[in-house]
GROMACS .gro file of C-alpha atoms in nm:
model
  211
    1MET     CA    1   9.215   8.675   7.455
    2ILE     CA    2   9.446   8.861   7.720
    3GLU     CA    3   9.411   9.200   7.710
    4ALA     CA    4   9.600   9.482   7.896
    5CYS     CA    5   9.383   9.798   7.959
    6SER     CA    6   9.579  10.102   8.123
    7VAL     CA    7   9.831   9.839   8.299
    8SER     CA    8  10.115   9.957   8.538
    9LEU     CA    9  10.428   9.836   8.716
   10VAL     CA   10  10.555  10.057   9.019
   11TYR     CA   11  10.828   9.976   9.201
   12ASP     CA   12  10.930  10.171   9.526
   13ASP     CA   13  11.289  10.335   9.497
   14HIS     CA   14  11.389  10.435   9.858
   15GLY     CA   15  10.991  10.638   9.856
   16LYS     CA   16  11.059  10.709   9.505
   17PRO     CA   17  10.794  10.534   9.229
   18VAL     CA   18  10.953  10.409   8.958
   19TYR     CA   19  10.773  10.254   8.648
   20ALA     CA   20  10.827   9.935   8.502
   21CYS     CA   21  10.575   9.944   8.256
   22LYS     CA   22  10.317  10.284   8.243
   23ASP     CA   23   9.985  10.268   8.111
   24VAL     CA   24   9.994  10.008   7.838
   25ASP     CA   25   9.721   9.883   7.645
   26LEU     CA   26   9.759   9.592   7.478
   27GLU     CA   27   9.583   9.287   7.329
   28VAL     CA   28   9.693   8.953   7.268
   29ARG     CA   29   9.498   8.809   6.948
   30GLU     CA   30   9.422   8.381   6.960
   31GLY     CA   31   9.664   8.206   6.748
   32GLU     CA   32   9.882   8.538   6.688
   33PHE     CA   33  10.280   8.568   6.750
   34LEU     CA   34  10.315   8.828   6.885
   35GLY     CA   35  10.643   9.013   6.916
   36ILE     CA   36  10.763   9.277   7.170
   37LEU     CA   37  11.098   9.491   7.098
   38GLY     CA   38  11.293   9.719   7.338
   39PRO     CA   39  11.643   9.792   7.462
   40SER     CA   40  11.752   9.640   7.786
   41GLY     CA   41  11.555   9.819   8.091
   42SER     CA   42  11.225   9.935   7.846
   43GLY     CA   43  11.025   9.699   8.041
   44LYS     CA   44  10.938   9.425   7.809
   45SER     CA   45  10.975   9.123   8.065
   46SER     CA   46  10.806   9.320   8.346
   47LEU     CA   47  10.519   9.373   8.079
   48LEU     CA   48  10.534   8.994   7.955
   49TYR     CA   49  10.486   8.891   8.339
   50LEU     CA   50  10.178   9.127   8.388
   51LEU     CA   51  10.047   8.979   8.059
   52SER     CA   52  10.105   8.599   8.207
   53GLY     CA   53   9.995   8.650   8.581
   54LEU     CA   54  10.318   8.646   8.728
   55LYS     CA   55  10.297   8.947   8.855
   56VAL     CA   56   9.967   9.161   8.940
   57PRO     CA   57   9.963   9.532   8.836
   58SER     CA   58   9.991   9.818   9.021
   59GLY     CA   59   9.773   9.995   8.845
   60GLY     CA   60   9.516   9.839   8.515
   61ASP     CA   61   9.374   9.529   8.443
   62VAL     CA   62   9.530   9.250   8.273
   63ARG     CA   63   9.200   9.023   8.142
   64TYR     CA   64   9.244   8.663   8.043
   65LEU     CA   65   8.894   8.541   7.839
   66GLY     CA   66   8.751   8.819   8.021
   67ARG     CA   67   8.837   8.769   8.345
   68ARG     CA   68   9.047   8.979   8.588
   69ILE     CA   69   9.369   8.794   8.687
   70ALA     CA   70   9.423   8.995   8.958
   71ASP     CA   71   9.074   8.819   9.088
   72MET     CA   72   9.214   8.529   9.113
   73ASN     CA   73   9.367   8.330   9.392
   74ASP     CA   74   9.732   8.221   9.388
   75GLU     CA   75   9.591   7.881   9.361
   76GLU     CA   76   9.399   7.957   9.025
   77ARG     CA   77   9.699   8.151   8.877
   78ALA     CA   78   9.906   7.871   8.934
   79GLY     CA   79   9.660   7.643   8.732
   80LEU     CA   80   9.636   7.886   8.482
   81ARG     CA   81  10.011   7.873   8.427
   82LEU     CA   82  10.031   7.500   8.417
   83ARG     CA   83   9.742   7.419   8.236
   84ASP     CA   84   9.725   7.710   7.945
   85PHE     CA   85  10.037   7.874   7.952
   86GLY     CA   86  10.386   7.788   7.859
   87PHE     CA   87  10.681   7.986   7.952
   88ILE     CA   88  11.105   7.977   7.796
   89PHE     CA   89  11.332   8.222   7.975
   90GLN     CA   90  11.666   8.369   7.859
   91GLN     CA   91  11.808   8.110   8.063
   92PRO     CA   92  11.778   7.739   8.020
   93PHE     CA   93  11.600   7.671   8.390
   94LEU     CA   94  11.676   7.274   8.384
   95LEU     CA   95  11.696   7.062   8.720
   96GLY     CA   96  12.027   6.904   8.645
   97TYR     CA   97  11.947   6.550   8.814
   98LEU     CA   98  11.708   6.479   8.552
   99THR     CA   99  11.744   6.373   8.173
  100ALA     CA  100  11.582   6.594   7.884
  101LEU     CA  101  11.307   6.430   7.911
  102GLU     CA  102  11.203   6.420   8.267
  103ASN     CA  103  11.291   6.783   8.278
  104VAL     CA  104  11.001   6.817   7.970
  105LEU     CA  105  10.745   6.661   8.188
  106VAL     CA  106  10.818   6.855   8.487
  107SER     CA  107  10.570   7.052   8.301
  108GLY     CA  108  10.306   6.795   8.332
  109GLY     CA  109  10.204   6.603   8.020
  110GLY     CA  110  10.188   6.252   7.861
  111ARG     CA  111  10.535   6.097   7.854
  112SER     CA  112  10.423   5.969   7.463
  113GLN     CA  113  10.376   6.353   7.350
  114ALA     CA  114  10.686   6.470   7.511
  115ALA     CA  115  10.910   6.246   7.327
  116ASP     CA  116  10.745   6.359   7.017
  117LEU     CA  117  10.840   6.695   7.083
  118LEU     CA  118  11.206   6.612   7.158
  119ASP     CA  119  11.185   6.422   6.845
  120LEU     CA  120  11.049   6.713   6.629
  121LEU     CA  121  11.302   6.929   6.780
  122ALA     CA  122  11.581   6.670   6.683
  123LEU     CA  123  11.678   6.587   7.025
  124SER     CA  124  11.510   6.217   7.045
  125ASP     CA  125  11.869   6.084   7.060
  126LYS     CA  126  11.940   6.344   7.338
  127ALA     CA  127  11.622   6.246   7.535
  128HIS     CA  128  11.814   6.076   7.826
  129ARG     CA  129  12.117   6.268   7.862
  130LEU     CA  130  12.134   6.520   8.161
  131PRO     CA  131  12.149   6.912   8.084
  132HIS     CA  132  12.519   6.915   8.147
  133GLU     CA  133  12.568   6.701   7.865
  134LEU     CA  134  12.356   6.934   7.594
  135SER     CA  135  12.467   7.250   7.397
  136GLY     CA  136  12.326   7.552   7.489
  137GLY     CA  137  12.096   7.509   7.202
  138GLU     CA  138  12.009   7.187   7.292
  139ARG     CA  139  11.886   7.274   7.608
  140GLN     CA  140  11.659   7.598   7.506
  141ARG     CA  141  11.539   7.332   7.270
  142VAL     CA  142  11.426   7.118   7.578
  143CYS     CA  143  11.300   7.438   7.733
  144VAL     CA  144  11.071   7.476   7.433
  145ALA     CA  145  10.959   7.155   7.433
  146ARG     CA  146  10.876   7.148   7.778
  147ALA     CA  147  10.669   7.496   7.709
  148LEU     CA  148  10.507   7.336   7.397
  149LEU     CA  149  10.333   7.009   7.661
  150GLY     CA  150  10.003   7.019   7.672
  151GLN     CA  151   9.947   7.252   7.381
  152PRO     CA  152   9.910   7.529   7.598
  153LYS     CA  153   9.685   7.864   7.493
  154VAL     CA  154   9.977   8.084   7.509
  155VAL     CA  155  10.339   8.044   7.519
  156PHE     CA  156  10.554   8.320   7.639
  157ALA     CA  157  10.918   8.370   7.567
  158ASP     CA  158  11.125   8.632   7.736
  159GLU     CA  159  11.443   8.666   7.528
  160PRO     CA  160  11.451   8.291   7.448
  161THR     CA  161  11.761   8.346   7.214
  162ALA     CA  162  11.964   8.613   7.414
  163ALA     CA  163  12.228   8.359   7.511
  164LEU     CA  164  12.244   8.191   7.189
  165ASP     CA  165  12.437   8.266   6.913
  166HIS     CA  166  12.219   8.394   6.612
  167ALA     CA  167  12.183   8.040   6.425
  168ASN     CA  168  12.062   7.878   6.727
  169GLY     CA  169  11.888   8.149   6.821
  170VAL     CA  170  11.696   8.164   6.459
  171HIS     CA  171  11.629   7.816   6.490
  172VAL     CA  172  11.448   7.809   6.809
  173VAL     CA  173  11.232   8.081   6.701
  174LYS     CA  174  11.136   7.880   6.381
  175MET     CA  175  11.080   7.570   6.603
  176LEU     CA  176  10.861   7.775   6.847
  177LYS     CA  177  10.624   7.904   6.582
  178ARG     CA  178  10.623   7.557   6.383
  179ASN     CA  179  10.528   7.392   6.696
  180ARG     CA  180  10.292   7.573   6.876
  181GLY     CA  181  10.006   7.456   6.715
  182THR     CA  182   9.688   7.686   6.750
  183GLY     CA  183   9.812   7.899   7.059
  184SER     CA  184   9.971   8.222   7.044
  185LEU     CA  185  10.319   8.320   7.074
  186VAL     CA  186  10.420   8.597   7.245
  187MET     CA  187  10.812   8.656   7.269
  188VAL     CA  188  10.975   8.981   7.401
  189THR     CA  189  11.346   9.050   7.245
  190HIS     CA  190  11.594   9.331   7.193
  191ASP     CA  191  11.679   9.190   6.859
  192PRO     CA  192  11.427   9.261   6.563
  193THR     CA  193  11.563   8.995   6.320
  194MET     CA  194  11.418   8.754   6.587
  195LEU     CA  195  11.049   8.891   6.527
  196GLU     CA  196  11.088   8.877   6.122
  197GLU     CA  197  10.819   8.573   6.124
  198ALA     CA  198  10.606   8.753   6.405
  199ASP     CA  199  10.238   8.869   6.289
  200ARG     CA  200  10.246   9.181   6.445
  201VAL     CA  201  10.501   9.374   6.636
  202ILE     CA  202  10.510   9.650   6.946
  203ARG     CA  203  10.784   9.869   7.070
  204LEU     CA  204  10.802   9.989   7.398
  205ALA     CA  205  11.041  10.227   7.573
  206ASP     CA  206  11.061  10.356   7.919
  207GLY     CA  207  10.777  10.138   7.994
  208MET     CA  208  10.547  10.217   7.746
  209VAL     CA  209  10.417  10.119   7.365
  210THR     CA  210  10.606  10.372   7.122
  211GLU     CA  211  10.441  10.221   6.829
   0.00000   0.00000   0.00000
């Protein structure tokens, strides 16, 4: 489904090249739960941004359904992220003036499906609450519902449990796995216990796959 071929991401640090990712070969298979594990600074988030088209590689190719993401224009990449991809980040980025239900609907989709997702995530009684009226775990579950709305082909999760205690973190991962339908799930984390139900786990160090 997604193929990364010798993909690299290089930053310029006062004239010195710094590799966030270097010559990574990776395939995201249809319907799988792929875990990307590594310590802070290992390049996990950079790799996720490359796979999802949030960043354009400095070298190599990333292809989605056979097409190079770098060949897509900004509008096409934005459409891809809205239509085919869902995102969850470390911090629950919610609009403070919108209710939980309205925050889910921001990603585009039907009100009925959004309400059903909140119900599946045990949030139906919190649908009309504002983010500041929710706990950290509840806010992150709203983000899970938003990412799953529209049944995306791939959900990308960037350290989605880092700001939660272990029990809430495990709960969020289980919710993601259980409610993603037939879509793939790509999750990066530094905590191996969050990937116990993953179909496959790769390890990253210094921007390179080590196993």
